[in-house]
XYZ file of C-alpha atoms in Angstrom:
412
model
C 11.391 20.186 22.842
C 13.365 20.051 19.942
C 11.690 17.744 17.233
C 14.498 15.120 16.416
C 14.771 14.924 20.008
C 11.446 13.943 20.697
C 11.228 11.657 17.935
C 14.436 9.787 19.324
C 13.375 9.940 22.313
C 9.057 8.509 21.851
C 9.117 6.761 18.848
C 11.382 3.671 20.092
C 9.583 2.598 22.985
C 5.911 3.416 21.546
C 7.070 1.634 18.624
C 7.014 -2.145 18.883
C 6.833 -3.209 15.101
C 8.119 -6.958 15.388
C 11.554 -7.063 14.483
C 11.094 -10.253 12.176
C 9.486 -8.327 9.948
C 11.459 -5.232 9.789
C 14.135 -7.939 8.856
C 12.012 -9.299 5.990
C 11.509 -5.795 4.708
C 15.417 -5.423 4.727
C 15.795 -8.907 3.208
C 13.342 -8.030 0.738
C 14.474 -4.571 -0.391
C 18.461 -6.368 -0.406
C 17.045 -8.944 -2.869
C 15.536 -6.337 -5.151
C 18.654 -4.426 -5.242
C 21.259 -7.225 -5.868
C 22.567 -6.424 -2.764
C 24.351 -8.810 0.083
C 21.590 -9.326 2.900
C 23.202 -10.726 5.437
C 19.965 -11.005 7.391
C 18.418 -13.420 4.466
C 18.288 -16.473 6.174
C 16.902 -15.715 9.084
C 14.381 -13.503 7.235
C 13.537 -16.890 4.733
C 13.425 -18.837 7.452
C 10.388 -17.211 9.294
C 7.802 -19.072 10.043
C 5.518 -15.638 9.527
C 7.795 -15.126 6.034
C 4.687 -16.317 3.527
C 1.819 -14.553 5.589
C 3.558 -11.383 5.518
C 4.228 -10.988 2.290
C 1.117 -11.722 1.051
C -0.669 -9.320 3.154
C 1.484 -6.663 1.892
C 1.305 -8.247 -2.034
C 5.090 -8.886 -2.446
C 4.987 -12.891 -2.310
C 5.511 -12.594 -6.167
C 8.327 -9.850 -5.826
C 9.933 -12.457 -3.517
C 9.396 -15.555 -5.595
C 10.799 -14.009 -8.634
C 13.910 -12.609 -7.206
C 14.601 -15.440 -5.311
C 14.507 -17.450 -8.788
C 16.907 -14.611 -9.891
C 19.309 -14.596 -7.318
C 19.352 -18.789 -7.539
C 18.222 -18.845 -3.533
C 14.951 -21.181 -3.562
C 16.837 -23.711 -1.616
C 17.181 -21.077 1.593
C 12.688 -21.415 2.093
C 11.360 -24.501 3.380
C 9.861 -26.447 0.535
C 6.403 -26.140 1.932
C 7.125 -21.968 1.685
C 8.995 -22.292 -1.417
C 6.169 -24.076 -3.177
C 3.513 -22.030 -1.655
C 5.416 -19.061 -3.559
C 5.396 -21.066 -6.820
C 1.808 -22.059 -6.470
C 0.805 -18.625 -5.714
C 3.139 -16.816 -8.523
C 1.754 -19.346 -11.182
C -1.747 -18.660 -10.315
C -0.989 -14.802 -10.356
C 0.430 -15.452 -14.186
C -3.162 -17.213 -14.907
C -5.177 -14.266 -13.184
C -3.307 -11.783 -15.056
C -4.124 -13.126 -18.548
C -7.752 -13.420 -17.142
C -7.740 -9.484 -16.521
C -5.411 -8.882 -19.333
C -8.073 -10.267 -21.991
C -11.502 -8.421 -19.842
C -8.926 -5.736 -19.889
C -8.957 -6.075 -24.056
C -12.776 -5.755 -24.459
C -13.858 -3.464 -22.033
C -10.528 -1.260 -23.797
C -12.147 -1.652 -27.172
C -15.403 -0.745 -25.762
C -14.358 2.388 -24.619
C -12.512 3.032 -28.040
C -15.584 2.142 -30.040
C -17.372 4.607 -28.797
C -14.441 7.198 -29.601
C -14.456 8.044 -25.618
C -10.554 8.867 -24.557
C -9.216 6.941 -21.196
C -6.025 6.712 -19.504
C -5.038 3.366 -17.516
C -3.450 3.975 -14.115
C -1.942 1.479 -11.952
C -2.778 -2.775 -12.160
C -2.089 -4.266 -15.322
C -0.496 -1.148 -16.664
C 2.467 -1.664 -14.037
C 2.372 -5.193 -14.382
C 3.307 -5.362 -18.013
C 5.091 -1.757 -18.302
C 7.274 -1.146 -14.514
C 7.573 -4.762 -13.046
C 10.323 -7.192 -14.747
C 7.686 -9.766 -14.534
C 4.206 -10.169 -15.503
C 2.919 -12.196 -12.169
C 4.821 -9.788 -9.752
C 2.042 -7.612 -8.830
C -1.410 -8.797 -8.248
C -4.468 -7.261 -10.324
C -7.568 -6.660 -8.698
C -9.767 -3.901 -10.340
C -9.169 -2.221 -13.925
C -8.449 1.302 -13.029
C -9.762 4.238 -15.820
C -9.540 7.326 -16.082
C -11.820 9.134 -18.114
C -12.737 13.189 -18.449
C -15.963 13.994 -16.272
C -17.534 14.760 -19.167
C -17.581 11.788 -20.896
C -18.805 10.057 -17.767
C -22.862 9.495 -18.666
C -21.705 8.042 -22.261
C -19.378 5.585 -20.839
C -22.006 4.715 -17.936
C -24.365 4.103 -20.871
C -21.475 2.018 -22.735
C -20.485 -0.504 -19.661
C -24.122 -1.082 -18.899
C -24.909 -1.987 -22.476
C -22.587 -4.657 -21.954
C -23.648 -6.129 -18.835
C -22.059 -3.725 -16.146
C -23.439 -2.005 -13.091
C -22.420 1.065 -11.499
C -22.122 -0.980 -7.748
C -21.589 2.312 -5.386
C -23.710 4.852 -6.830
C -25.033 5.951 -10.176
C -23.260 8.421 -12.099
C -26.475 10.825 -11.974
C -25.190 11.027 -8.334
C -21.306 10.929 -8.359
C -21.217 14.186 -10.470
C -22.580 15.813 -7.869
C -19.564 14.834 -5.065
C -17.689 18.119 -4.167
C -14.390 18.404 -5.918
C -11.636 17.173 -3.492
C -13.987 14.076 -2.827
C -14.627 10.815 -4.161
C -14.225 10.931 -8.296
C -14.666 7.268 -9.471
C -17.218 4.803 -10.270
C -17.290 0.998 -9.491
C -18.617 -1.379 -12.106
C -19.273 -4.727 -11.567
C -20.216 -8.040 -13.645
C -21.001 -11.236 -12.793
C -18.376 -13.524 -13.914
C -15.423 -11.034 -15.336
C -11.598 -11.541 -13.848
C -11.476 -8.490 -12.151
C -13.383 -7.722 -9.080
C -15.052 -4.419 -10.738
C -13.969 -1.664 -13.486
C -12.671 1.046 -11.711
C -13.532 4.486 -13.715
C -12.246 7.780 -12.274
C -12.457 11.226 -13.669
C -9.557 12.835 -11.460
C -6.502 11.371 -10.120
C -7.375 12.175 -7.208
C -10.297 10.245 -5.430
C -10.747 9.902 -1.611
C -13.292 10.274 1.050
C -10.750 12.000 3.306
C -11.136 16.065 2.351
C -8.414 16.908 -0.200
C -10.302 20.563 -0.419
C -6.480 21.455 0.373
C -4.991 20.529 -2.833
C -7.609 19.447 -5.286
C -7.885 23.035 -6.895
C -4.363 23.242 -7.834
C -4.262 19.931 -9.768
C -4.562 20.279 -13.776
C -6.093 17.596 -15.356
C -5.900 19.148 -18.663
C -1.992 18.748 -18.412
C -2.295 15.449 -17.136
C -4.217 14.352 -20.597
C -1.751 16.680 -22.758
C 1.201 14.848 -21.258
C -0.355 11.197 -21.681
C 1.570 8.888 -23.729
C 1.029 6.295 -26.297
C 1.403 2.607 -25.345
C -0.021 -1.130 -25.414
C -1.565 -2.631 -22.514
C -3.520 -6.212 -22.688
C -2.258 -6.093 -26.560
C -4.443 -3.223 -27.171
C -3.175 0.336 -27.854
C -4.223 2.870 -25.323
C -2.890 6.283 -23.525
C -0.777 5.949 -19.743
C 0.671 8.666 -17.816
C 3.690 9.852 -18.678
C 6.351 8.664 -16.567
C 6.833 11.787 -14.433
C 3.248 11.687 -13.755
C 2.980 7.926 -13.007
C 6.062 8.157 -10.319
C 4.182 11.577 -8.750
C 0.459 9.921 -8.994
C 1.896 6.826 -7.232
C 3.209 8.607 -4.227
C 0.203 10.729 -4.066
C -1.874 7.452 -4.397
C 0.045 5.823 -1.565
C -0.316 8.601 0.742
C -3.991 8.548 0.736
C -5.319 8.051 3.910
C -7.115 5.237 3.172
C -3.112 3.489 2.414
C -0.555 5.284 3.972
C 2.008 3.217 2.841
C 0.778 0.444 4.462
C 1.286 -2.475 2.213
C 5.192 -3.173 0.751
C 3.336 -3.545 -2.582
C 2.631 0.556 -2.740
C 6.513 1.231 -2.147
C 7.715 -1.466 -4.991
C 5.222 -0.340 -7.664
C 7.314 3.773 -6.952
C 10.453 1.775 -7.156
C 10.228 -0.371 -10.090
C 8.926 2.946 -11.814
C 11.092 4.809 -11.074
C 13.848 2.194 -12.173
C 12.139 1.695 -15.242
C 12.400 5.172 -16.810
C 15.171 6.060 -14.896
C 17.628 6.517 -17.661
C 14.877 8.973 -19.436
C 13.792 11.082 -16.147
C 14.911 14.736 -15.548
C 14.217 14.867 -11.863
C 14.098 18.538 -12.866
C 11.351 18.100 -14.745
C 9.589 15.535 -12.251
C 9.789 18.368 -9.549
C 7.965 21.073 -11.706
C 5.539 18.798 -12.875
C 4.768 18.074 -9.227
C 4.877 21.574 -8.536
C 2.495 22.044 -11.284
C -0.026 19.459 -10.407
C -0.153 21.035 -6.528
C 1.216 17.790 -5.664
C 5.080 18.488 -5.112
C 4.993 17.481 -1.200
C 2.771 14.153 -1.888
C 5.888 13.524 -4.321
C 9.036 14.217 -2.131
C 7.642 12.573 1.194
C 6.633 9.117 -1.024
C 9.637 9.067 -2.595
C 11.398 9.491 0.621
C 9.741 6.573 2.181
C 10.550 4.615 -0.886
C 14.615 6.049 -0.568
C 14.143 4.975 3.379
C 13.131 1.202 2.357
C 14.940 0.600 -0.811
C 16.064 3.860 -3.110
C 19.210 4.428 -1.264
C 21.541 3.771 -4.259
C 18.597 4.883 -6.860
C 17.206 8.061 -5.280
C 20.209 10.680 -4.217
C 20.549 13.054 -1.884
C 20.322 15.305 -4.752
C 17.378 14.248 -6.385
C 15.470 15.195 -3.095
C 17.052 19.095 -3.086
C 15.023 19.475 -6.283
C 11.731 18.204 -5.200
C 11.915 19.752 -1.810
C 8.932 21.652 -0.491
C 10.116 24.778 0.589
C 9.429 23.346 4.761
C 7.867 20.451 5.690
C 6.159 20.822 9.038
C 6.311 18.853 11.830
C 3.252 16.455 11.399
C 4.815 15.633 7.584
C 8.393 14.678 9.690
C 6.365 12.575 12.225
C 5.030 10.596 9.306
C 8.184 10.033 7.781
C 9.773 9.075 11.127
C 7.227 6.695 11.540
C 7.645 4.702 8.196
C 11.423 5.284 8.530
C 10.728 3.006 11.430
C 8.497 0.811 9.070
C 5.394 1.873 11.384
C 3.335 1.840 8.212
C -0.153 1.947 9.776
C -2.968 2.967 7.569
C -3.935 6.558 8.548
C -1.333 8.153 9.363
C -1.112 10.125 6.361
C -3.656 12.018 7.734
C -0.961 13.911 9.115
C 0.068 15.069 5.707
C -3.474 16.450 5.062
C -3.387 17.695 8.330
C 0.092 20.146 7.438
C -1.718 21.015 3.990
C -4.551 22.237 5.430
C -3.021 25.820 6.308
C -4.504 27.466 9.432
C -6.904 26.467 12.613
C -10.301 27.221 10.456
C -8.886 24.716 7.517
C -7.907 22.322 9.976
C -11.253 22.467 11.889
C -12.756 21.939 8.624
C -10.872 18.880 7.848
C -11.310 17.441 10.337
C -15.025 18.006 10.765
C -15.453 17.108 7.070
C -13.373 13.930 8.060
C -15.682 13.123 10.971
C -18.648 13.979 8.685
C -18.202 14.034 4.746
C -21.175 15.476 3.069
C -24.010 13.419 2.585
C -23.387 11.760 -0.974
C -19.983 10.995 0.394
C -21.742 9.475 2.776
C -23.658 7.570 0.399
C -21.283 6.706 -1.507
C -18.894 4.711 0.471
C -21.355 2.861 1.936
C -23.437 1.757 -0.816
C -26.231 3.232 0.152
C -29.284 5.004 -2.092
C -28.614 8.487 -1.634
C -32.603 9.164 -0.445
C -31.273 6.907 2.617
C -32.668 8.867 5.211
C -29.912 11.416 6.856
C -30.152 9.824 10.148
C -29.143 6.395 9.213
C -26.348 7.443 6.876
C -24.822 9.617 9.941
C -25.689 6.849 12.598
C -23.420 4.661 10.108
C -20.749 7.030 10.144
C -20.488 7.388 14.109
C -20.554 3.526 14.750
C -17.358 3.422 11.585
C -15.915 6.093 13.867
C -16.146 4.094 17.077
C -14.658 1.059 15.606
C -12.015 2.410 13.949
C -11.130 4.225 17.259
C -11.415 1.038 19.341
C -8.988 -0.741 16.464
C -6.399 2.182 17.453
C -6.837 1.960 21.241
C -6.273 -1.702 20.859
C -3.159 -1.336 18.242
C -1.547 1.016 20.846
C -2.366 -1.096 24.135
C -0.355 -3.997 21.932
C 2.555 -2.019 21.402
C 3.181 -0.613 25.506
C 1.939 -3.857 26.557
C 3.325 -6.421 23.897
């Protein structure tokens, strides 16, 4: 059966997203872009409106563009001033992280160890018109591997704890793995410091891919900026808007919070007038990472690029074929089914072969043992048996939470 055919023909019926919220998407996305919505009202006047778009962390977007736009009096007051309570109170939690942000910065710099900041406050104060639009919850780092044991040494010194494993341990993961440490302190705005020694860090196999991704480049290409009032290095902006797609596209996110699509927006908005989408697409090619970069910035087109991300754009980043599992994920989130998993597919295309598949999905099934360990907090001398026995009853829920997802959409 031809594929656009059976995607016409399946997707509609199996695919019972409520329509309210497709229509706060659009309303959303309309806002954003200064463009007519003609759907707004009925969108503001939802009684699901505030729920919604705080589950997918847009009720600040919202708020502030509403402000904007001069079109508060369209929500109910109580909505309306549960937006202002909750964008005020995102203002206050931001300076909170912005000034733990500061020390545990200067830290770092004190002891002459080099760091990148990716995502959270970095977007905040550098992609997002306003400070409160996007919510902060961990301080994300990236550091080189080898500097990992000295800045382990560093954020313990000063009351941190490595919370998910110790770093003796982490070095060990298999490339393609998880690459980041959690550390956590009693009492400090963010829920932990997030340090990571390659972009790329996930328990779902990304043996695929992980080879072809230079980190040296990613350092050389680093700029120069200030974040919580303290100078530091960011990604360049090719690599920010190619590391956000590839971050959003995990499987562990698959686009499944409105939040991941307006961070690749506002980027790309941002340094739009400075981007050679030439450029963007060799860089991408570069870093092995040139179809997590034209799929996530076709979901972001799908939502609300349109106008920003042509036609054109997307003939220079093309892969040279997507298969069919990479076009059954974007007709799924072109029908804003954004359920978290179903990026697996993409893995599932990268992995080239039956062996490579088998192997992903065994590894999937069963990641190695300090995997394991890892993302489950548990002591990595935690007998084998438990760790595994852990794994299978994970499996069986999330199974059961699919079964029942699907039953709800034939039988609404």
């Amino acid at each position: 059966m031809n594929f656009k055919i059976f995607c016409s023909f399946f997707l509609p019926p199996l695919l019972s997203y409520p329509a309210m919220y497709a229509t706060i998407d659009h309303a959303l996305f309309s806002l954003i872009n200064h463009q007519p919505a003609p759907c707004l009202q009925e969108a503001l006047s939802s009684p699901e409106l505030f729920s919604y778009l705080e589950i997918n962390g847009v009720a600040g977007v919202m708020f502030y563009h509403l402000q904007k736009a001069g079109l508060q009096h369209l929500v109910s007051p109580d909505v309306y001033e549960a937006l202002k309570d909750r964008f005020h109170s995102q203002i206050r939690k931001n300076m909170e992280c912005s000034a733990t942000a500061t020390i545990v910065f200067r830290l770092l710099q004190k002891a002459g160890i080099p760091f990148i900041v990716l995502k959270g406050i970095a977007l905040s104060e550098h992609v997002y018109p306003h400070f409160a639009m996007r919510t902060t919850s961990d301080l994300d780092i990236l550091i080189r591997k080898d500097d990992l044991l000295r800045a382990d040494l560093v954020l313990t010194q000063a009351g941190y704890q490595a919370w998910d494993s110790t770093p003796q341990q982490a070095l060990l993961n298999p490339p393609g793995y998880l690459a980041s440490l959690e550390y956590h302190k009693p009492g400090i705005s963010f829920a932990y410091a997030h340090l990571h020694w390659h972009l790329v860090n996930t328990s779902t196999p990304a043996t695929a891919f992980i080879k072809k991704v230079d980190m040296e480049r990613v350092w050389e290409k680093s700029v120069i900026a200030k974040v919580a009032a303290t100078e530091v290095r960011l990604l360049c902006p090719e690599h920010l808007i190619i590391y956000l797609c590839e971050h959003a596209l995990r499987v562990g996110h698959s686009f499944d919070r409105l939040i991941l699509i307006c961070d690749i927006l506002n980027a790309v908005k941002t340094y739009e007038a400075n981007l050679d989408w030439n450029i963007v697409a060799a860089e991408a090619k570069a870093l092995g990472l040139l179809n997590f970069a034209y799929l996530g910035l076709k979901v972001v087109q799908s939502y609300g690029g349109k106008e920003l991300l042509s036609d054109d754009i997307f003939m220079r980043l093309a892969p040279p074929a997507l298969s069919r599992t990479e076009r059954l994920f974007l007709a799924l989130q072109e029908n804003h089914y954004r359920i978290r998993g179903s990026s697996y597919l993409i893995y599932m295309a990268l992995s080239r072969g039956p062996l490579n598949k088998g192997h992903l999905v065994l590894r999937t099934l069963f990641p190695p043992r300090p995997i394991l360990a890892q993302r489950g907090r548990f002591k990595l001398r935690a007998p084998i048996n438990i760790l595994y026995l852990q794994r299978i009853r994970e499996i069986g829920s999330h199974l059961l939470r699919i079964f029942q997802y699907l039953h709800r959409m034939i039988y609404p």
